[in-house]
């Protein structure tokens, strides 16, 4: 933790416990003035998504009503949504860091930014827009859907930057190819939201659209997209440590992990006014990347997201994430990306069986051996690999249903 970050956090702790509100109640009984070092800070309790939900509708608001200019809300697919109030300064700061994201990707005021994420309560569309306007670029605020119109506008207005989720970018790429319009589009870059997406999908989008792709990260609880962004070197994402403080913890024990180890990202906001958050557990899995980036940017980096803590399983004391399995299968010749995992407990031992589809029936034994040894070296776990024919495993939309834990 930098000294400046710690000073900011100390001030926040005092300010938000001195007034009525979310953190006064949450930190009741804790002597805030005893927090005199980063180590003391690391003993403070985490803030959980459930608590934000319980604060519905405006329990997180930390300033008077007169200062709030906007709210955004998480999708709330599982019950009560989370409402995040923003002050004018929050809205301005968000645009400022979003502009920095575009600049990190080499996007400038001559670019034409085609925005397909949704507008409304969700933070996506408007974040992409305000950042691009602050940059001075031309915004084409499409929102999602209506593929015909998207492609027509893209051609007529000569859009140079596509902002989209990975699935929508792929759909557009396929439609453009299908219609034979590839030579009519002017796209150079794609800024893609931070859902986890495989290398094979990335290559398809990049090739079909003929663009360079960048990852952008963020979550509604902390501004929205725009708090981290990949650069030309595609080695993780730089995050803006003058606006957010990141920790990576073991999601099971809450302990802080050493640099390079995968764990849950925990975020403390350093400048938010409307709804500041202290040690917020994102449930996103990633790791800090050590060393300097060849691009020369001084901002630290996290890796591309590996998955969500909800998808994690523990086998023989080793944490396994779907992302790790995908990464390994992608590197092995003859193994496709479709897989299914069975975890059983037999004769007092955990056994993990990895079924994966393989294109080469005759080389089955060799491919299985490769998968087994890759897993052993990368993850430190001995598994039982089973290659099956293409199409044999059930196709599923949800990644989480690929891991079946039969132990309990
Ligand atoms: Zn860089």
Short mmCIF file of N, CA and C in Angstrom, two decimals, residues 246-379:
data_model
loop_
_atom_site.label_atom_id
_atom_site.label_comp_id
_atom_site.label_asym_id
_atom_site.label_seq_id
_atom_site.Cartn_x
_atom_site.Cartn_y
_atom_site.Cartn_z
N UNK A 246 -6.54 -2.26 -4.42
CA UNK A 246 -6.87 -3.68 -4.63
C UNK A 246 -6.13 -4.57 -3.63
N UNK A 247 -6.82 -5.61 -3.15
CA UNK A 247 -6.18 -6.69 -2.40
C UNK A 247 -6.62 -8.00 -3.05
N UNK A 248 -5.78 -9.02 -2.96
CA UNK A 248 -6.16 -10.36 -3.44
C UNK A 248 -6.11 -11.29 -2.23
N UNK A 249 -7.24 -11.93 -1.95
CA UNK A 249 -7.31 -12.76 -0.74
C UNK A 249 -7.70 -14.20 -1.06
N UNK A 250 -7.40 -15.08 -0.13
CA UNK A 250 -7.90 -16.44 -0.21
C UNK A 250 -9.40 -16.38 0.13
N UNK A 251 -10.26 -16.75 -0.84
CA UNK A 251 -11.69 -16.56 -0.60
C UNK A 251 -12.23 -17.42 0.55
N UNK A 252 -11.53 -18.49 0.89
CA UNK A 252 -12.00 -19.36 1.97
C UNK A 252 -11.61 -18.80 3.34
N UNK A 253 -10.38 -18.31 3.47
CA UNK A 253 -9.89 -17.90 4.78
C UNK A 253 -9.84 -16.38 4.97
N UNK A 254 -9.90 -15.63 3.88
CA UNK A 254 -9.81 -14.17 3.97
C UNK A 254 -8.39 -13.66 4.10
N UNK A 255 -7.40 -14.56 4.12
CA UNK A 255 -6.00 -14.12 4.23
C UNK A 255 -5.52 -13.48 2.94
N UNK A 256 -4.62 -12.51 3.09
CA UNK A 256 -4.03 -11.86 1.92
C UNK A 256 -3.02 -12.79 1.27
N UNK A 257 -3.09 -12.92 -0.05
CA UNK A 257 -2.22 -13.86 -0.75
C UNK A 257 -0.97 -13.16 -1.27
N UNK A 258 0.13 -13.91 -1.37
CA UNK A 258 1.34 -13.33 -1.96
C UNK A 258 1.14 -12.99 -3.44
N UNK A 259 1.93 -12.06 -3.93
CA UNK A 259 1.85 -11.64 -5.33
C UNK A 259 1.95 -12.85 -6.25
N UNK A 260 1.09 -12.88 -7.26
CA UNK A 260 1.15 -13.96 -8.24
C UNK A 260 0.16 -15.09 -7.99
N UNK A 261 -0.37 -15.18 -6.76
CA UNK A 261 -1.33 -16.26 -6.48
C UNK A 261 -2.75 -15.82 -6.80
N UNK A 262 -3.52 -16.76 -7.35
CA UNK A 262 -4.90 -16.44 -7.72
C UNK A 262 -5.79 -16.43 -6.49
N UNK A 263 -6.64 -15.42 -6.38
CA UNK A 263 -7.59 -15.33 -5.28
C UNK A 263 -8.68 -14.34 -5.60
N UNK A 264 -9.46 -13.99 -4.58
CA UNK A 264 -10.58 -13.08 -4.80
C UNK A 264 -10.11 -11.62 -4.72
N UNK A 265 -10.57 -10.83 -5.66
CA UNK A 265 -10.24 -9.40 -5.69
C UNK A 265 -11.11 -8.65 -4.68
N UNK A 266 -10.45 -7.87 -3.82
CA UNK A 266 -11.14 -7.06 -2.81
C UNK A 266 -10.80 -5.60 -3.10
N UNK A 267 -11.82 -4.74 -3.18
CA UNK A 267 -11.58 -3.35 -3.61
C UNK A 267 -12.00 -2.35 -2.54
N UNK A 268 -11.15 -1.36 -2.30
CA UNK A 268 -11.50 -0.20 -1.48
C UNK A 268 -11.47 1.02 -2.40
N UNK A 269 -12.55 1.81 -2.39
CA UNK A 269 -12.58 3.00 -3.24
C UNK A 269 -11.80 4.11 -2.53
N UNK A 270 -11.08 4.93 -3.30
CA UNK A 270 -10.29 5.99 -2.69
C UNK A 270 -10.89 7.37 -2.92
N UNK A 271 -11.80 7.48 -3.91
CA UNK A 271 -12.34 8.81 -4.22
C UNK A 271 -13.86 8.86 -4.26
N UNK A 272 -14.51 7.73 -4.08
CA UNK A 272 -15.97 7.75 -4.22
C UNK A 272 -16.63 8.49 -3.07
N UNK A 273 -17.66 9.28 -3.41
CA UNK A 273 -18.38 10.06 -2.40
C UNK A 273 -19.77 9.50 -2.13
N UNK A 274 -20.51 9.20 -3.18
CA UNK A 274 -21.91 8.78 -3.03
C UNK A 274 -22.06 7.47 -2.29
N UNK A 275 -21.21 6.50 -2.64
CA UNK A 275 -21.26 5.18 -1.99
C UNK A 275 -19.85 4.61 -1.89
N UNK A 276 -19.05 5.13 -0.95
CA UNK A 276 -17.69 4.60 -0.80
C UNK A 276 -17.74 3.17 -0.27
N UNK A 277 -16.77 2.35 -0.68
CA UNK A 277 -16.75 0.97 -0.20
C UNK A 277 -15.38 0.64 0.37
N UNK A 278 -15.38 -0.07 1.48
CA UNK A 278 -14.13 -0.44 2.14
C UNK A 278 -14.02 -1.97 2.16
N UNK A 279 -12.95 -2.46 1.57
CA UNK A 279 -12.68 -3.91 1.50
C UNK A 279 -13.88 -4.68 0.94
N UNK A 280 -14.32 -4.28 -0.23
CA UNK A 280 -15.48 -4.92 -0.86
C UNK A 280 -15.07 -6.20 -1.61
N UNK A 281 -15.75 -7.29 -1.28
CA UNK A 281 -15.43 -8.58 -1.90
C UNK A 281 -16.18 -8.73 -3.21
N UNK A 282 -15.42 -8.74 -4.32
CA UNK A 282 -16.02 -8.71 -5.65
C UNK A 282 -16.49 -10.09 -6.13
N UNK A 283 -15.94 -11.16 -5.53
CA UNK A 283 -16.16 -12.55 -5.99
C UNK A 283 -15.45 -12.84 -7.31
N UNK A 284 -14.72 -11.87 -7.84
CA UNK A 284 -13.94 -12.11 -9.07
C UNK A 284 -12.57 -12.67 -8.71
N UNK A 285 -12.14 -13.67 -9.47
CA UNK A 285 -10.85 -14.30 -9.22
C UNK A 285 -9.80 -13.78 -10.19
N UNK A 286 -8.67 -13.36 -9.64
CA UNK A 286 -7.57 -12.89 -10.48
C UNK A 286 -6.30 -12.93 -9.64
N UNK A 287 -5.22 -12.36 -10.15
CA UNK A 287 -3.97 -12.28 -9.38
C UNK A 287 -3.23 -11.01 -9.78
N UNK A 288 -2.33 -10.58 -8.92
CA UNK A 288 -1.47 -9.45 -9.27
C UNK A 288 -0.38 -9.96 -10.20
N UNK A 289 -0.05 -9.16 -11.23
CA UNK A 289 1.05 -9.53 -12.10
C UNK A 289 2.29 -8.75 -11.67
N UNK A 290 3.38 -9.45 -11.41
CA UNK A 290 4.58 -8.76 -10.93
C UNK A 290 5.31 -8.04 -12.06
N UNK A 291 6.17 -7.11 -11.69
CA UNK A 291 7.07 -6.47 -12.66
C UNK A 291 6.43 -5.33 -13.43
N UNK A 292 7.26 -4.67 -14.25
CA UNK A 292 6.80 -3.54 -15.05
C UNK A 292 6.22 -4.03 -16.37
N UNK A 293 5.32 -3.23 -16.92
CA UNK A 293 4.75 -3.57 -18.22
C UNK A 293 5.60 -2.90 -19.30
N UNK A 294 5.86 -3.61 -20.41
CA UNK A 294 6.67 -3.01 -21.48
C UNK A 294 6.07 -1.72 -22.04
N UNK A 295 4.78 -1.47 -21.82
CA UNK A 295 4.15 -0.26 -22.36
C UNK A 295 4.61 0.99 -21.62
N UNK A 296 5.22 0.80 -20.44
CA UNK A 296 5.75 1.94 -19.71
C UNK A 296 4.77 2.59 -18.74
N UNK A 297 3.51 2.16 -18.76
CA UNK A 297 2.53 2.73 -17.81
C UNK A 297 2.92 2.35 -16.39
N UNK A 298 2.77 3.31 -15.49
CA UNK A 298 3.20 3.10 -14.12
C UNK A 298 2.12 2.44 -13.25
N UNK A 299 0.98 2.19 -13.81
CA UNK A 299 -0.11 1.60 -13.02
C UNK A 299 0.05 0.09 -12.91
N UNK A 300 -0.20 -0.47 -11.70
CA UNK A 300 -0.02 -1.92 -11.51
C UNK A 300 -1.04 -2.73 -12.32
N UNK A 301 -0.80 -4.04 -12.40
CA UNK A 301 -1.66 -4.88 -13.24
C UNK A 301 -2.26 -6.07 -12.49
N UNK A 302 -3.49 -6.43 -12.88
CA UNK A 302 -4.07 -7.71 -12.48
C UNK A 302 -4.21 -8.55 -13.74
N UNK A 303 -4.33 -9.86 -13.54
CA UNK A 303 -4.48 -10.77 -14.67
C UNK A 303 -5.92 -10.72 -15.18
N UNK A 304 -6.12 -11.18 -16.40
CA UNK A 304 -7.48 -11.37 -16.92
C UNK A 304 -8.23 -12.25 -15.92
N UNK A 305 -9.52 -12.01 -15.74
CA UNK A 305 -10.26 -12.76 -14.72
C UNK A 305 -10.24 -14.26 -15.00
N UNK A 306 -10.08 -15.04 -13.93
CA UNK A 306 -10.04 -16.49 -14.04
C UNK A 306 -11.42 -17.09 -13.85
N UNK A 307 -12.33 -16.35 -13.23
CA UNK A 307 -13.66 -16.87 -12.98
C UNK A 307 -14.23 -16.19 -11.76
N UNK A 308 -15.24 -16.83 -11.15
CA UNK A 308 -15.89 -16.29 -9.98
C UNK A 308 -15.66 -17.25 -8.81
N UNK A 309 -15.65 -16.70 -7.60
CA UNK A 309 -15.43 -17.57 -6.44
C UNK A 309 -16.51 -18.63 -6.34
N UNK A 310 -17.70 -18.32 -6.86
CA UNK A 310 -18.81 -19.28 -6.80
C UNK A 310 -18.50 -20.54 -7.61
N UNK A 311 -17.58 -20.43 -8.60
CA UNK A 311 -17.28 -21.57 -9.47
C UNK A 311 -16.12 -22.43 -8.94
N UNK A 312 -15.55 -22.02 -7.82
CA UNK A 312 -14.32 -22.67 -7.36
C UNK A 312 -14.61 -23.96 -6.58
N UNK A 313 -13.79 -24.98 -6.77
CA UNK A 313 -13.89 -26.19 -5.94
C UNK A 313 -12.51 -26.52 -5.37
N UNK A 314 -12.53 -27.21 -4.25
CA UNK A 314 -11.27 -27.58 -3.63
C UNK A 314 -11.13 -29.10 -3.68
N UNK A 315 -10.02 -29.58 -4.27
CA UNK A 315 -9.79 -31.02 -4.36
C UNK A 315 -8.41 -31.31 -3.76
N UNK A 316 -8.36 -32.22 -2.82
CA UNK A 316 -7.11 -32.55 -2.12
C UNK A 316 -6.36 -31.29 -1.68
N UNK A 317 -7.12 -30.34 -1.16
CA UNK A 317 -6.48 -29.12 -0.64
C UNK A 317 -6.06 -28.13 -1.71
N UNK A 318 -6.33 -28.43 -2.99
CA UNK A 318 -5.94 -27.52 -4.07
C UNK A 318 -7.19 -26.84 -4.64
N UNK A 319 -7.14 -25.52 -4.78
CA UNK A 319 -8.28 -24.80 -5.38
C UNK A 319 -8.25 -24.93 -6.89
N UNK A 320 -9.40 -25.30 -7.47
CA UNK A 320 -9.51 -25.44 -8.93
C UNK A 320 -10.55 -24.45 -9.45
N UNK A 321 -10.20 -23.74 -10.52
CA UNK A 321 -11.13 -22.80 -11.13
C UNK A 321 -11.38 -23.23 -12.57
N UNK A 322 -12.61 -23.02 -13.08
CA UNK A 322 -12.89 -23.39 -14.47
C UNK A 322 -11.87 -22.79 -15.44
N UNK A 323 -11.45 -21.55 -15.17
CA UNK A 323 -10.50 -20.88 -16.06
C UNK A 323 -9.19 -21.64 -16.22
N UNK A 324 -8.74 -22.26 -15.12
CA UNK A 324 -7.49 -23.01 -15.18
C UNK A 324 -7.64 -24.21 -16.11
N UNK A 325 -8.78 -24.88 -16.01
CA UNK A 325 -9.02 -26.07 -16.82
C UNK A 325 -9.05 -25.66 -18.30
N UNK A 326 -9.77 -24.56 -18.58
CA UNK A 326 -9.85 -24.07 -19.96
C UNK A 326 -8.46 -23.72 -20.50
N UNK A 327 -7.68 -23.04 -19.68
CA UNK A 327 -6.34 -22.64 -20.12
C UNK A 327 -5.49 -23.85 -20.49
N UNK A 328 -5.56 -24.90 -19.68
CA UNK A 328 -4.74 -26.08 -19.93
C UNK A 328 -5.20 -26.78 -21.21
N UNK A 329 -6.53 -26.96 -21.34
CA UNK A 329 -7.04 -27.66 -22.53
C UNK A 329 -6.69 -26.90 -23.81
N UNK A 330 -6.67 -25.57 -23.72
CA UNK A 330 -6.37 -24.77 -24.91
C UNK A 330 -4.94 -24.98 -25.42
N UNK A 331 -4.08 -25.38 -24.49
CA UNK A 331 -2.68 -25.51 -24.88
C UNK A 331 -2.33 -26.88 -25.43
N UNK A 332 -3.28 -27.82 -25.30
CA UNK A 332 -2.94 -29.19 -25.68
C UNK A 332 -3.51 -29.54 -27.05
N UNK A 333 -2.62 -29.94 -27.94
CA UNK A 333 -3.04 -30.32 -29.28
C UNK A 333 -3.98 -31.51 -29.21
N UNK A 334 -5.07 -31.42 -29.95
CA UNK A 334 -5.99 -32.55 -30.02
C UNK A 334 -7.09 -32.49 -28.97
N UNK A 335 -6.99 -31.58 -27.98
CA UNK A 335 -8.04 -31.45 -26.97
C UNK A 335 -8.92 -30.26 -27.36
N UNK A 336 -10.25 -30.44 -27.33
CA UNK A 336 -11.13 -29.30 -27.62
C UNK A 336 -11.46 -28.58 -26.32
N UNK A 337 -12.20 -27.47 -26.41
CA UNK A 337 -12.46 -26.70 -25.19
C UNK A 337 -13.64 -27.22 -24.38
N UNK A 338 -14.37 -28.22 -24.92
CA UNK A 338 -15.51 -28.78 -24.17
C UNK A 338 -15.02 -29.77 -23.12
N UNK A 339 -15.50 -29.59 -21.89
CA UNK A 339 -15.07 -30.51 -20.84
C UNK A 339 -16.13 -30.66 -19.77
N UNK A 340 -15.94 -31.65 -18.92
CA UNK A 340 -16.80 -31.86 -17.77
C UNK A 340 -15.96 -32.49 -16.66
N UNK A 341 -16.18 -32.03 -15.44
CA UNK A 341 -15.38 -32.52 -14.33
C UNK A 341 -16.26 -33.25 -13.33
N UNK A 342 -15.83 -34.44 -12.89
CA UNK A 342 -16.53 -35.18 -11.84
C UNK A 342 -15.58 -35.29 -10.65
N UNK A 343 -16.06 -34.90 -9.48
CA UNK A 343 -15.22 -35.05 -8.30
C UNK A 343 -15.91 -36.03 -7.36
N UNK A 344 -15.21 -37.11 -7.05
CA UNK A 344 -15.78 -38.14 -6.19
C UNK A 344 -14.88 -38.41 -5.00
N UNK A 345 -15.46 -39.05 -4.00
CA UNK A 345 -14.68 -39.43 -2.83
C UNK A 345 -14.75 -40.95 -2.72
N UNK A 346 -13.63 -41.63 -3.04
CA UNK A 346 -13.60 -43.09 -3.06
C UNK A 346 -12.46 -43.60 -2.18
N UNK A 347 -12.75 -44.58 -1.35
CA UNK A 347 -11.74 -45.18 -0.46
C UNK A 347 -10.93 -44.13 0.30
N UNK A 348 -11.63 -43.13 0.82
CA UNK A 348 -10.96 -42.12 1.64
C UNK A 348 -10.17 -41.10 0.85
N UNK A 349 -10.33 -41.08 -0.50
CA UNK A 349 -9.55 -40.15 -1.30
C UNK A 349 -10.44 -39.37 -2.27
N UNK A 350 -10.07 -38.09 -2.48
CA UNK A 350 -10.77 -37.30 -3.51
C UNK A 350 -10.21 -37.68 -4.87
N UNK A 351 -11.10 -37.88 -5.83
CA UNK A 351 -10.65 -38.18 -7.18
C UNK A 351 -11.31 -37.22 -8.16
N UNK A 352 -10.49 -36.58 -8.97
CA UNK A 352 -11.06 -35.68 -9.97
C UNK A 352 -10.88 -36.29 -11.36
N UNK A 353 -12.01 -36.50 -12.02
CA UNK A 353 -11.96 -37.02 -13.38
C UNK A 353 -12.32 -35.89 -14.34
N UNK A 354 -11.44 -35.70 -15.34
CA UNK A 354 -11.68 -34.64 -16.32
C UNK A 354 -12.01 -35.27 -17.67
N UNK A 355 -13.29 -35.14 -18.06
CA UNK A 355 -13.71 -35.59 -19.39
C UNK A 355 -13.51 -34.43 -20.35
N UNK A 356 -12.88 -34.70 -21.48
CA UNK A 356 -12.76 -33.62 -22.48
C UNK A 356 -12.91 -34.23 -23.86
N UNK A 357 -13.40 -33.40 -24.78
CA UNK A 357 -13.61 -33.90 -26.13
C UNK A 357 -12.31 -33.82 -26.92
N UNK A 358 -12.10 -34.83 -27.76
CA UNK A 358 -10.86 -34.88 -28.52
C UNK A 358 -11.14 -35.20 -29.98
N UNK A 359 -10.40 -34.51 -30.84
CA UNK A 359 -10.61 -34.68 -32.28
C UNK A 359 -9.92 -35.93 -32.82
N UNK A 360 -8.95 -36.41 -32.09
CA UNK A 360 -8.15 -37.52 -32.63
C UNK A 360 -8.30 -38.78 -31.80
N UNK A 361 -9.25 -39.59 -32.20
CA UNK A 361 -9.56 -40.82 -31.48
C UNK A 361 -8.32 -41.71 -31.32
N UNK A 362 -7.52 -41.76 -32.37
CA UNK A 362 -6.37 -42.69 -32.37
C UNK A 362 -5.27 -42.28 -31.39
N UNK A 363 -5.16 -40.97 -31.14
CA UNK A 363 -4.11 -40.48 -30.25
C UNK A 363 -4.57 -40.32 -28.80
N UNK A 364 -5.75 -40.86 -28.50
CA UNK A 364 -6.37 -40.67 -27.20
C UNK A 364 -5.41 -40.82 -26.02
N UNK A 365 -4.68 -41.92 -26.04
CA UNK A 365 -3.77 -42.22 -24.92
C UNK A 365 -2.73 -41.13 -24.73
N UNK A 366 -2.17 -40.67 -25.84
CA UNK A 366 -1.12 -39.66 -25.77
C UNK A 366 -1.68 -38.32 -25.27
N UNK A 367 -2.86 -37.96 -25.78
CA UNK A 367 -3.47 -36.68 -25.38
C UNK A 367 -3.82 -36.71 -23.89
N UNK A 368 -4.37 -37.85 -23.44
CA UNK A 368 -4.71 -37.97 -22.02
C UNK A 368 -3.47 -37.82 -21.15
N UNK A 369 -2.39 -38.43 -21.61
CA UNK A 369 -1.13 -38.35 -20.83
C UNK A 369 -0.66 -36.90 -20.73
N UNK A 370 -0.80 -36.17 -21.83
CA UNK A 370 -0.42 -34.74 -21.83
C UNK A 370 -1.26 -33.93 -20.85
N UNK A 371 -2.57 -34.16 -20.90
CA UNK A 371 -3.48 -33.43 -20.01
C UNK A 371 -3.09 -33.69 -18.56
N UNK A 372 -2.83 -34.97 -18.26
CA UNK A 372 -2.48 -35.35 -16.89
C UNK A 372 -1.20 -34.66 -16.43
N UNK A 373 -0.19 -34.65 -17.28
CA UNK A 373 1.08 -34.07 -16.83
C UNK A 373 1.02 -32.54 -16.78
N UNK A 374 0.27 -31.92 -17.71
CA UNK A 374 0.07 -30.46 -17.63
C UNK A 374 -0.61 -30.09 -16.32
N UNK A 375 -1.62 -30.86 -15.97
CA UNK A 375 -2.38 -30.58 -14.75
C UNK A 375 -1.50 -30.70 -13.51
N UNK A 376 -0.67 -31.73 -13.54
CA UNK A 376 0.23 -31.97 -12.40
C UNK A 376 1.20 -30.79 -12.23
N UNK A 377 1.81 -30.36 -13.34
CA UNK A 377 2.79 -29.26 -13.22
C UNK A 377 2.13 -27.91 -12.95
N UNK A 378 1.01 -27.64 -13.61
CA UNK A 378 0.40 -26.33 -13.49
C UNK A 378 -0.37 -26.15 -12.19
N UNK A 379 -1.18 -27.17 -11.87
CA UNK A 379 -2.11 -27.02 -10.75
C UNK A 379 -1.63 -27.77 -9.51
#
